[in-house]
XYZ file of N, CA and C in Angstrom:
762
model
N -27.942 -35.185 -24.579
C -27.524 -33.954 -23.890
C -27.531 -34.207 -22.377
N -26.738 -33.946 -21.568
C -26.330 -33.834 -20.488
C -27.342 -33.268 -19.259
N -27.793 -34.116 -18.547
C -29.001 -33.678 -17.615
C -28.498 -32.734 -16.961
N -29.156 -31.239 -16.162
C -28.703 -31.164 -15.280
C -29.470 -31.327 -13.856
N -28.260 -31.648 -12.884
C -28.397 -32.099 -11.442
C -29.795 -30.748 -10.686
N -31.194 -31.167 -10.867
C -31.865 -29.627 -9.568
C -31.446 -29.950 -8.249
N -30.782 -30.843 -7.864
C -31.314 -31.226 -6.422
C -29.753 -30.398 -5.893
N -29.059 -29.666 -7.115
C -27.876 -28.494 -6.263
C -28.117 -27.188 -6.311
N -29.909 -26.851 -6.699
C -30.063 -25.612 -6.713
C -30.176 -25.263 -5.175
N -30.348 -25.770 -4.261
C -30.729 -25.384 -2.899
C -29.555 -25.159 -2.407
N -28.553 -25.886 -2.459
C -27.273 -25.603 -2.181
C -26.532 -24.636 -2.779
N -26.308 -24.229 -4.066
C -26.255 -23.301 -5.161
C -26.481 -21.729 -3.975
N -27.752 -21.557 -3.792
C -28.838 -20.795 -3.737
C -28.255 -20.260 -2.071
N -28.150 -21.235 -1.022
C -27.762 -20.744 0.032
C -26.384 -20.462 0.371
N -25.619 -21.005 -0.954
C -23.980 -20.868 -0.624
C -24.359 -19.138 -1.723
N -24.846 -19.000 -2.272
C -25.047 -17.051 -2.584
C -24.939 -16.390 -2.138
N -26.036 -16.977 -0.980
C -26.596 -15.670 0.493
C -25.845 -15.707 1.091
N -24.974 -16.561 1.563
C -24.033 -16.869 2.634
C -22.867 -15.592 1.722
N -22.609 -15.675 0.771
C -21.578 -14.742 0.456
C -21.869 -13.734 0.092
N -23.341 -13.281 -0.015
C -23.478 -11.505 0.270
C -24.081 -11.327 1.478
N -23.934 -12.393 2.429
C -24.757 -12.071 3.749
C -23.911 -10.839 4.124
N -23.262 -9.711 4.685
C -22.265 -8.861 5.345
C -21.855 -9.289 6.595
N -20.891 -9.531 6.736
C -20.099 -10.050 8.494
C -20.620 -9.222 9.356
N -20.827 -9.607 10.606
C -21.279 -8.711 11.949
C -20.502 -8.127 12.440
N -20.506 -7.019 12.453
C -19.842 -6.190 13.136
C -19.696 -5.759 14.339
N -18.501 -5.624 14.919
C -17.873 -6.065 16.594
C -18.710 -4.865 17.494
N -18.883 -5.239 18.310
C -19.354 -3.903 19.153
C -17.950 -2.857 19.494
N -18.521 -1.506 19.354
C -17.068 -0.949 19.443
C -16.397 -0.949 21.198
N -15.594 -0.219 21.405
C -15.095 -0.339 22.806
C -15.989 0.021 23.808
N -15.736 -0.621 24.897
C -16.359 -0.193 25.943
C -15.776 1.397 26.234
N -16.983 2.290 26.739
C -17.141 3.489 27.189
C -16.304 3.962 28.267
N -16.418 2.577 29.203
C -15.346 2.827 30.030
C -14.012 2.993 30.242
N -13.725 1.949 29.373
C -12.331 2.121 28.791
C -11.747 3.036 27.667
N -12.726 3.888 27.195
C -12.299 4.837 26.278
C -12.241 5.651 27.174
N -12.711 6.047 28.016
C -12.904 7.397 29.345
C -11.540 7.518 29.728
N -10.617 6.414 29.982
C -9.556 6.432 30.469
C -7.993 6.793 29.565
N -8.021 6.760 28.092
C -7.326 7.668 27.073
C -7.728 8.851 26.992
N -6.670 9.838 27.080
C -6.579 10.897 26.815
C -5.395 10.856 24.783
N -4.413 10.565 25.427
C -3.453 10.642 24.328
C -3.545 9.146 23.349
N -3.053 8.801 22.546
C -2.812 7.786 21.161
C -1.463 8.020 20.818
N -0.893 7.258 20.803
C 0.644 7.241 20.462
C 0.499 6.276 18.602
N 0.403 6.809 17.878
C -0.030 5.666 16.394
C 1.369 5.669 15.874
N 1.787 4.424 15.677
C 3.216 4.136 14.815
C 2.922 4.320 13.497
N 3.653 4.890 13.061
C 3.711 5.417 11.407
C 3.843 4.062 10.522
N 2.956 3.792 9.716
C 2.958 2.818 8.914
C 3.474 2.579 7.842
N 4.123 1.841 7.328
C 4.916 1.504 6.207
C 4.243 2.146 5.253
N 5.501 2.200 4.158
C 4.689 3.171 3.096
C 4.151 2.099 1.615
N 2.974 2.549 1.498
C 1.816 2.243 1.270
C 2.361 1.091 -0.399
N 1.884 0.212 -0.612
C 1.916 -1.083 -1.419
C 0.869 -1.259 -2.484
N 0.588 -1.422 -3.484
C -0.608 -1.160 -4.367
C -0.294 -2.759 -5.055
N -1.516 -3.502 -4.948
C -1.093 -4.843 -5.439
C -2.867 -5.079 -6.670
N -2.352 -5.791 -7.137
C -3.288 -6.572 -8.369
C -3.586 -7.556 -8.667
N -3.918 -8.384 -8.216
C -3.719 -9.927 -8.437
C -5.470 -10.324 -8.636
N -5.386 -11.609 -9.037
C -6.476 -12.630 -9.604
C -6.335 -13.441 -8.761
N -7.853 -13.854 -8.181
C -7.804 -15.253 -7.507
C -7.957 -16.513 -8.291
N -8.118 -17.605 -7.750
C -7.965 -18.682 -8.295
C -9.874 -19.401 -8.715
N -10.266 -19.328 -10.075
C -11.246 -19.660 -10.530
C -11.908 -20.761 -10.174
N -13.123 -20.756 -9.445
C -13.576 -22.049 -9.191
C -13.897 -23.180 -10.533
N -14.252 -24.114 -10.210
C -14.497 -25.074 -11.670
C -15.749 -25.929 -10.949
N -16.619 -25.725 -11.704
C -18.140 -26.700 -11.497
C -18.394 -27.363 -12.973
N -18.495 -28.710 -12.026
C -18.969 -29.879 -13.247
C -20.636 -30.094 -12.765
N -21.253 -30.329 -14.228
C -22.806 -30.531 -13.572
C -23.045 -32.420 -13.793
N -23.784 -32.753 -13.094
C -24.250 -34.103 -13.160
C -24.748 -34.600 -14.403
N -23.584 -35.546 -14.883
C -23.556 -35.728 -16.365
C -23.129 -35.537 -17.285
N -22.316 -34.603 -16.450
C -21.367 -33.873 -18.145
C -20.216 -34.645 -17.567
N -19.208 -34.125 -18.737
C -18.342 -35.274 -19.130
C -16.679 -34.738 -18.160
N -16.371 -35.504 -17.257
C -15.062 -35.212 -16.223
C -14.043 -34.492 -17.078
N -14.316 -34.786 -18.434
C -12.836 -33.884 -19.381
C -12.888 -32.546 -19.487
N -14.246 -32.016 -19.552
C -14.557 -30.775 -19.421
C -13.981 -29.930 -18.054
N -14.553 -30.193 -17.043
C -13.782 -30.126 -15.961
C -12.305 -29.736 -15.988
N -11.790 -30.796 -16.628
C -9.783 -30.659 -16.834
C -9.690 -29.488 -17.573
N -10.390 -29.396 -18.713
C -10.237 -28.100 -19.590
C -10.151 -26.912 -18.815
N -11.548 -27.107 -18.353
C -11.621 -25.912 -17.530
C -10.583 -25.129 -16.370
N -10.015 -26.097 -16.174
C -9.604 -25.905 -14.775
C -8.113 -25.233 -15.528
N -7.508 -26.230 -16.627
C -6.426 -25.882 -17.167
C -6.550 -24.312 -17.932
N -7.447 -24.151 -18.656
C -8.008 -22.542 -19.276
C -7.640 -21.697 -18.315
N -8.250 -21.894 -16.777
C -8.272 -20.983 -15.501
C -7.112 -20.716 -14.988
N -6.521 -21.932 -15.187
C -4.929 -21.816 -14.687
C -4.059 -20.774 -15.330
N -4.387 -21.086 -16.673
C -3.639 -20.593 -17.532
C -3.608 -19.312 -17.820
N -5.082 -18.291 -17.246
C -5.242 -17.224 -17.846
C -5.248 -16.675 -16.303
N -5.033 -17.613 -15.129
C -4.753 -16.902 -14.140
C -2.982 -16.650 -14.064
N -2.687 -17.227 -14.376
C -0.846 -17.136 -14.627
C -0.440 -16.003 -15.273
N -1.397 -16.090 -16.432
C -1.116 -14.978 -17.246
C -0.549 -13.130 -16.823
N -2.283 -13.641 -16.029
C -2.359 -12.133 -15.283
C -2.440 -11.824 -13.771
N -1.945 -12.749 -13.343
C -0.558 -12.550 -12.104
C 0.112 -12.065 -12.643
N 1.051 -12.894 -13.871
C 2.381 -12.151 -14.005
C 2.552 -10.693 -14.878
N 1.498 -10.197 -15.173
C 1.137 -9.001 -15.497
C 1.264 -7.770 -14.700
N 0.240 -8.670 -13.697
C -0.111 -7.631 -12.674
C 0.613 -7.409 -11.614
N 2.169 -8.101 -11.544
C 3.124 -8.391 -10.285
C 4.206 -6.981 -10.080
N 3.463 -5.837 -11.259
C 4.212 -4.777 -11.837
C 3.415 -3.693 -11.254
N 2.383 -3.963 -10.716
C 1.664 -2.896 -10.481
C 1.929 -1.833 -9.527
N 2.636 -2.175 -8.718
C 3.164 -1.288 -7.352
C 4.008 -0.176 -8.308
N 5.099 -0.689 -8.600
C 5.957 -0.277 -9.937
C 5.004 0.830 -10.735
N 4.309 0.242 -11.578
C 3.183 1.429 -12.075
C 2.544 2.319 -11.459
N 2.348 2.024 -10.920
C 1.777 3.204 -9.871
C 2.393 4.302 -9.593
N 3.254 3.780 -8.620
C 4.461 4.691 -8.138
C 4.788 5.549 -9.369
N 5.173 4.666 -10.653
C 6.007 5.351 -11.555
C 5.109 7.093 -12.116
N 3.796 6.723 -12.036
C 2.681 7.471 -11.799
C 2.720 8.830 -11.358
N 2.733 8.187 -10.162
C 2.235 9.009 -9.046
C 3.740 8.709 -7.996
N 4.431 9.489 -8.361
C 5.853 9.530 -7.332
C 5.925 10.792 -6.295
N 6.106 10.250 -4.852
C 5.604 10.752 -3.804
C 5.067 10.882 -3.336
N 3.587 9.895 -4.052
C 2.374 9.995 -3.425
C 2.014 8.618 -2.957
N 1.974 8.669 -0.976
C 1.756 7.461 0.024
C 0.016 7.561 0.212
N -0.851 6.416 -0.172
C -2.226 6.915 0.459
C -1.890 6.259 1.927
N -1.341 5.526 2.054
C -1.140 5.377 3.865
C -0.402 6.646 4.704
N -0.291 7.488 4.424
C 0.460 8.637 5.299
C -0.832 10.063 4.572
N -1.581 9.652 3.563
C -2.882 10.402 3.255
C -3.882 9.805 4.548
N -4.145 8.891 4.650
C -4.881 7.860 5.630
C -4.527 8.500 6.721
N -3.646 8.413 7.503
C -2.874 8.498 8.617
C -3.548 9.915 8.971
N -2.887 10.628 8.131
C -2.802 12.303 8.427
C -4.414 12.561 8.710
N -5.862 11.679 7.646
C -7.093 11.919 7.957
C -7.349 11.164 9.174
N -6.465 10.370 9.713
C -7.286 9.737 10.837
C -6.448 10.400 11.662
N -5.762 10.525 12.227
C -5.509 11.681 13.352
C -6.246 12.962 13.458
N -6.517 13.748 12.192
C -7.433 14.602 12.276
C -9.025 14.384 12.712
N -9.379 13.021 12.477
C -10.568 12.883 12.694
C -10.570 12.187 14.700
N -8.974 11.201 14.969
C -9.182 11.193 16.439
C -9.203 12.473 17.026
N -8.218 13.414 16.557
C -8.411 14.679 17.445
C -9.733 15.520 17.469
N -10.513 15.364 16.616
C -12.351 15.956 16.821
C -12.722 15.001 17.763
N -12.240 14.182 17.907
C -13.169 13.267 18.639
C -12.809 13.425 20.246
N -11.175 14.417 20.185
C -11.367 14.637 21.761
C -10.046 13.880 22.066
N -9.262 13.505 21.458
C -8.243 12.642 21.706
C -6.522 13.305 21.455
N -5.872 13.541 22.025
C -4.338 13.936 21.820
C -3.346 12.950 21.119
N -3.229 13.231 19.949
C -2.314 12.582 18.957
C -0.820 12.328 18.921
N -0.450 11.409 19.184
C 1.029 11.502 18.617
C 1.421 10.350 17.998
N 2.260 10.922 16.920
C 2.878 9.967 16.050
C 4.458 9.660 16.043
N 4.448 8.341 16.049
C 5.966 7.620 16.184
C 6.372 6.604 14.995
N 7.920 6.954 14.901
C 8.602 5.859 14.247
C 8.441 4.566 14.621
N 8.378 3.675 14.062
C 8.007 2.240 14.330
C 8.643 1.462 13.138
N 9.048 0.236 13.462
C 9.089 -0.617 12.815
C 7.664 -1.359 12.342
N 7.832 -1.614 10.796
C 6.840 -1.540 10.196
C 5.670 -2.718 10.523
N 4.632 -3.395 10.420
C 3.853 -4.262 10.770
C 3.676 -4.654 9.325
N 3.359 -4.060 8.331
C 2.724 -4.314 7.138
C 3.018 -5.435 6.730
N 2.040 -6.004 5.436
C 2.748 -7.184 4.640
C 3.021 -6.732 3.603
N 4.113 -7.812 2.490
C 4.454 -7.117 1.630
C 4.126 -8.046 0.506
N 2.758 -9.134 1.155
C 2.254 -10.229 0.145
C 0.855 -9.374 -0.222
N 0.466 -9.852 -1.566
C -0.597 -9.024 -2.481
C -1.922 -10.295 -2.123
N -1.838 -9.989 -0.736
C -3.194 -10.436 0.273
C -3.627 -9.679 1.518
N -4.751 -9.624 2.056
C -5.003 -8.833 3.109
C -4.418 -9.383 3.788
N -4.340 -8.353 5.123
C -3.813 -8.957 6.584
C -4.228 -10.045 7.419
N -3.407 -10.632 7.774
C -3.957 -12.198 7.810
C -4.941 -12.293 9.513
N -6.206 -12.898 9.667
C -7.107 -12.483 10.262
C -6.568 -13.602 11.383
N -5.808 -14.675 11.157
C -5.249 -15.178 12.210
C -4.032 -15.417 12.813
N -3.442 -14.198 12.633
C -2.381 -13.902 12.880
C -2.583 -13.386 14.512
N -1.704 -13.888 15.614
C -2.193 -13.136 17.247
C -1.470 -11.984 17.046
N -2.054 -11.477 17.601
C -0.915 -10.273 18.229
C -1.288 -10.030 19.587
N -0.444 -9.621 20.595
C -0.322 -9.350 21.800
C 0.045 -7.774 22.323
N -0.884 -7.074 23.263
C -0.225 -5.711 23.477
C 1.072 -5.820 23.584
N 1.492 -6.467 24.367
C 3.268 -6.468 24.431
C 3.710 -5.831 23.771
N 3.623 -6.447 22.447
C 4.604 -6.755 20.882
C 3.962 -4.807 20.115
N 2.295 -4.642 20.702
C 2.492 -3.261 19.791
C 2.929 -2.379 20.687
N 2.962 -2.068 22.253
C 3.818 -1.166 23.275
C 4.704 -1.163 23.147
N 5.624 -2.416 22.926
C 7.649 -2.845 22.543
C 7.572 -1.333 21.456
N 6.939 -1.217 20.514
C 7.260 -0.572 19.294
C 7.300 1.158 19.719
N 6.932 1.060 20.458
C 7.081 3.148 21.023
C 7.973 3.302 21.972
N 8.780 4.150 21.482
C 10.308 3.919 22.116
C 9.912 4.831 23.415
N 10.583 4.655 24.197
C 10.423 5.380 25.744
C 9.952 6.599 26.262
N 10.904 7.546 25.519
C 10.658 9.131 25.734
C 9.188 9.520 25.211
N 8.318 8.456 24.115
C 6.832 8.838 24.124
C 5.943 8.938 25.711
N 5.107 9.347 26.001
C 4.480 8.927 26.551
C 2.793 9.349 26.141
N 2.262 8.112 26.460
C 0.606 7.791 26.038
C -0.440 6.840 26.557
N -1.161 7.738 26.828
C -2.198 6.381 27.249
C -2.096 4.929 26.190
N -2.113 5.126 25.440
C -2.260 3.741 24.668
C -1.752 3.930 23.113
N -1.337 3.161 22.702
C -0.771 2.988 21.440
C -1.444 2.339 20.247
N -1.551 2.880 18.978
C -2.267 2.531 18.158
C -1.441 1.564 16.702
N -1.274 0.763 15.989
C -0.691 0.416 15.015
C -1.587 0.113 13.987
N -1.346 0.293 12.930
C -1.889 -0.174 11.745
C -1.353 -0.852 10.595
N -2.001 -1.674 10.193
C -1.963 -2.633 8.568
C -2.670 -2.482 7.579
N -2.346 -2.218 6.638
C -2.805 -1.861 5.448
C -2.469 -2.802 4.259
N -3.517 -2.924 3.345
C -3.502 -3.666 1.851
C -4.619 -3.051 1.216
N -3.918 -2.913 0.297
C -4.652 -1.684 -0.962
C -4.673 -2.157 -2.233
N -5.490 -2.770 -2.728
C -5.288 -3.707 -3.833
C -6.713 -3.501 -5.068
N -6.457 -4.138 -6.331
C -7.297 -4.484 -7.008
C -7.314 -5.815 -7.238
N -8.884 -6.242 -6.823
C -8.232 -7.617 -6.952
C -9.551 -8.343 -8.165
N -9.441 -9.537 -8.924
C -10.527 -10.250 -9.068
C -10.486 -11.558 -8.699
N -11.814 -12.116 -8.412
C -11.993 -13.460 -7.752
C -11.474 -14.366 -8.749
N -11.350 -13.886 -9.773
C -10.668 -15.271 -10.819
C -10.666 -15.272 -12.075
N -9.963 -15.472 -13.210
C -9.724 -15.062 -14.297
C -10.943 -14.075 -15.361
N -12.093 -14.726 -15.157
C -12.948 -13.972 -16.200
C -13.737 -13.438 -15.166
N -12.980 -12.291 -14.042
C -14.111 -11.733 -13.418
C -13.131 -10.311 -13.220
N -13.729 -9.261 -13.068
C -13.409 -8.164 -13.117
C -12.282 -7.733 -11.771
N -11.554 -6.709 -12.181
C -10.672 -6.393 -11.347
C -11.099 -4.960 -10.573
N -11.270 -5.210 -9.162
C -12.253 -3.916 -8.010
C -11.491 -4.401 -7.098
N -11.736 -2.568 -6.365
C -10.927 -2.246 -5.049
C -11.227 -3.561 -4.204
N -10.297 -3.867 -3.329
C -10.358 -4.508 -2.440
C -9.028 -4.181 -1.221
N -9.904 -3.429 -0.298
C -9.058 -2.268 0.957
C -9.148 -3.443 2.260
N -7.909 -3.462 2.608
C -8.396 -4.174 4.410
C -7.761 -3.403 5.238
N -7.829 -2.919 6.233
C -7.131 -2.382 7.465
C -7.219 -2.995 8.480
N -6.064 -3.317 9.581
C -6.239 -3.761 10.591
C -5.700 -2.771 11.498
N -6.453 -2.709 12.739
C -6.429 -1.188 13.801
C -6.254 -2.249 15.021
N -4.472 -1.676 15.409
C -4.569 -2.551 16.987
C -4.769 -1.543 18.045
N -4.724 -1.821 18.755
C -4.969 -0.534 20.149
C -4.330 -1.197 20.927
N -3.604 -1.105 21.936
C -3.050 -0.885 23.744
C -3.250 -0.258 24.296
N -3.525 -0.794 25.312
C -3.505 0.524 26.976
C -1.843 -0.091 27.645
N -1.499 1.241 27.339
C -0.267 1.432 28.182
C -0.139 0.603 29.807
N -1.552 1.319 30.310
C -1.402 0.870 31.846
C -1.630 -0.473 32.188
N -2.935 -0.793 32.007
C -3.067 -2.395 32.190
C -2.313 -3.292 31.247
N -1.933 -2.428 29.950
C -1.194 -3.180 29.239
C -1.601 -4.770 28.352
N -3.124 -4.018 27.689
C -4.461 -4.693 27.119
C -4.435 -4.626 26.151
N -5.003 -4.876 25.030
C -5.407 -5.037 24.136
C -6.902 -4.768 23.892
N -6.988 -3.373 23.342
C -8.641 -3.022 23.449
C -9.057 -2.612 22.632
N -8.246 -3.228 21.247
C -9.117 -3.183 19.653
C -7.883 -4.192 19.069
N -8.386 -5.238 18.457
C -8.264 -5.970 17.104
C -8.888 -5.682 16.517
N -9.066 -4.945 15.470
C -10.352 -5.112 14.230
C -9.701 -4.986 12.862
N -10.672 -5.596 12.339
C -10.492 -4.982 10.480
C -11.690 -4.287 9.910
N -11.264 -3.517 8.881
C -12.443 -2.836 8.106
C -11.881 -3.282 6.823
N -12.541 -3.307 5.792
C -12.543 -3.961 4.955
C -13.636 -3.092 3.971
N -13.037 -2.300 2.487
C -13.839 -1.983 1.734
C -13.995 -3.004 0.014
N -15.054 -3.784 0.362
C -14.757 -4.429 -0.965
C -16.132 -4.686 -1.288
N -16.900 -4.237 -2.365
C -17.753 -4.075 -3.279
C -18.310 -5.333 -3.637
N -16.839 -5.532 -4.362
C -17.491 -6.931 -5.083
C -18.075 -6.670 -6.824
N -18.888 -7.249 -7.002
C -19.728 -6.521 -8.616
C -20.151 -5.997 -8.324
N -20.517 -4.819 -7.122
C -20.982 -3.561 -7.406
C -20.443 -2.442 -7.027
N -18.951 -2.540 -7.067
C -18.275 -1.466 -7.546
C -18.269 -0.603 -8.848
N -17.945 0.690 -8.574
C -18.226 1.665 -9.711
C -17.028 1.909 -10.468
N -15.640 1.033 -9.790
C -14.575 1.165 -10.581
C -14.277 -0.197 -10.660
N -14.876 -0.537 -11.845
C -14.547 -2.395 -12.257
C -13.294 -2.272 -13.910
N -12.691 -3.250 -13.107
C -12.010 -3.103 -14.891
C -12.051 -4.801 -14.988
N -12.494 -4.959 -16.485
C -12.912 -6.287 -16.920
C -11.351 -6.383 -17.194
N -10.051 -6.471 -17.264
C -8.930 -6.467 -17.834
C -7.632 -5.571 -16.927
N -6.663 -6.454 -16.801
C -5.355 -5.800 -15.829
C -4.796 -4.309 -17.002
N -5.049 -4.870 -18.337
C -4.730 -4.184 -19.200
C -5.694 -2.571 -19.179
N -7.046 -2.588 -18.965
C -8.152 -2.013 -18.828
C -7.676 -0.803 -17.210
N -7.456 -1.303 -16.888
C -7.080 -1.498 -15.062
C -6.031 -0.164 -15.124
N -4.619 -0.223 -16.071
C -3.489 0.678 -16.378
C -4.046 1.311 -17.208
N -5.010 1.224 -17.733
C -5.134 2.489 -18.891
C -6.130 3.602 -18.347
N -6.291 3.477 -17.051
C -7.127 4.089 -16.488
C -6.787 4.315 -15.214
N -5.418 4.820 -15.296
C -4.791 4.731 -13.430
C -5.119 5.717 -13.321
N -5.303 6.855 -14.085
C -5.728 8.214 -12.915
C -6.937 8.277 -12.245
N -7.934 7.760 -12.760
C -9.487 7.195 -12.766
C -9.196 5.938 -11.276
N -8.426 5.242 -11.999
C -8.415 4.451 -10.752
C -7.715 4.123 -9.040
N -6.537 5.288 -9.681
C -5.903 5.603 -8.200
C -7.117 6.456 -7.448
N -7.301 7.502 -8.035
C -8.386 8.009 -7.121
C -9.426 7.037 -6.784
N -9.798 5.950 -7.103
C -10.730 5.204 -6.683
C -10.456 4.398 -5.619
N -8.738 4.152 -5.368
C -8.219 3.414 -4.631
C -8.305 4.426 -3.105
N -7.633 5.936 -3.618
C -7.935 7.067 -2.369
C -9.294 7.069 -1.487
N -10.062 7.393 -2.559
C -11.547 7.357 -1.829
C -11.593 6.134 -0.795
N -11.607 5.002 -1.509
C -12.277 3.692 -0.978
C -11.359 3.554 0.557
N -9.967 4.043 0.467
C -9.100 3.660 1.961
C -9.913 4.930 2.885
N -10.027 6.226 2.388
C -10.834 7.047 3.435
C -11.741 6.879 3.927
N -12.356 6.287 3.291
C -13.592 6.249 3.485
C -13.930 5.035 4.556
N -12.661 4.427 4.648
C -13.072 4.049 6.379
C -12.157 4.516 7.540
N -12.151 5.959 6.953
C -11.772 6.693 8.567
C -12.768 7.002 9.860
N -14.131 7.566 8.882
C -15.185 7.590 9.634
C -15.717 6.294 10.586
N -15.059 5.261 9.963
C -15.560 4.038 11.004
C -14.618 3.241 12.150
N -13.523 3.782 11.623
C -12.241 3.552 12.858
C -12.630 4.942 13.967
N -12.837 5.932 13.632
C -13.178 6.954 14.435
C -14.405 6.599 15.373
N -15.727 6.414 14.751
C -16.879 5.887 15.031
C -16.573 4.961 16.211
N -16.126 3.695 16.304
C -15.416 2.783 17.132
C -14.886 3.552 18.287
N -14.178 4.590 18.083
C -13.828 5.153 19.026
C -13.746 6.158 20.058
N -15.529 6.625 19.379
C -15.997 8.000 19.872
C -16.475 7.454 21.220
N -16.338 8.679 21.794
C -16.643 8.819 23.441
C -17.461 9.694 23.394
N -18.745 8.750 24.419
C -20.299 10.056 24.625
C -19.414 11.214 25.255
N -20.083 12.079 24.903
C -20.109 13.391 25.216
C -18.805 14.727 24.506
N -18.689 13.729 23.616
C -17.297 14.531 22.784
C -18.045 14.925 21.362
């Protein structure tokens, strides 16, 4: 019987923590520079994308076992990740077919303007050409962007202290064939100042659980048989970081 390797429990053990450690979170804007917006000009965001996909299954061989196992494995993973990709490449489709007329990005939108305007801030919303992606992955974290490119997008007759854009991906996703399918939300929030013509928010928020989400479906199949259950799970989870794009942007004394 096949020894196994202890001397990869330490490694094992700290590559864990490392992936439920939680990322640090940015300090929000300087005070000073929020003092100086009055108005938000936010470009209306593409309408909203619902994706499903499986990641790609890791494969661990232990010290001693036999390299063919490995191949199996890897081929099984392949195979049942193919599967349900191409299952799940329908899901936008389902949804919609669902729930027709219903955008949670213009649900989003409508709560976060309501929540900048408590906070003291004058709203306006503009047509824009869209930013979104239309790949069933979050927004890509190294992608630049430059105020330029989000000011270009508010056509003239606006006028605003600074301009806001957003990216959205709204997905169920699992890490890899035999692992469950859970929300996985990213938003990316740009900001400009009109005047200096800055850049005074890149961020993402990001709602993803992981296994301890309360809406897991072991199955893409599991996943559709439970869309009313689970669209609302998809609603909640995008609101629920309005309070922290707001938060970011509260000004003492408001």
């Amino acid at each position: 019987m096949p020894k196994f390797d202890r001397t990869i429990l330490p490694i094992l053990f700290a590559g864990l923590l490392s992936a439920c450690a939680a990322p640090r979170k940015p300090d929000p804007i300087e005070q000073g520079k929020l003092a100086s917006i009055k108005t938000i000009a936010i470009a209306t965001p593409s309408e909203a994308k619902y994706f499903a996909f499986v990641g790609a299954a890791p494969v661990t061989t232990f010290a001693g076992g036999p390299a063919g196992a490995s191949v199996a494995s890897g081929a099984i993973a392949g195979f049942l990740t193919g599967s349900s990709q191409s299952r799940a490449a329908g899901f936008d489709g389902f949804v919609k077919h669902h729930y027709p007329g219903v955008d949670l990005n213009r649900e989003f939108l409508n709560a976060l303007k309501s929540g900048l305007r408590s906070e003291g801030y004058d709203v306006i919303e503009f047509a824009a050409k869209p930013i979104g992606t239309d790949k069933p992955t979050a927004p890509s974290r190294s992608s630049a962007v430059t105020a330029d490119s989000v000011l270009a997008a508010k056509p003239d007759d606006i006028q605003a202290d600074a301009v806001m854009a957003l990216d959205v991906s709204t997905s169920y996703a699992a890490p890899g064939p035999l692992n469950s399918f859970t929300r996985a939300i990213s938003l990316r929030v740009l900001i400009a100042e009109s005047r200096s013509r800055t850049l005074l928010l890149s961020r993402f928020y990001d709602y993803d659980k992981h296994f301890s989400d309360v809406y897991s479906y072991r199955t893409y199949g599991a996943l559709t048989e439970d869309i009313s259950r689970a669209f609302e799970g998809l609603r909640q989870a995008l609101l629920s970081l309005v309070p922290e794009v707001c938060g970011d942007l509260h000004k003492s004394g408001t």
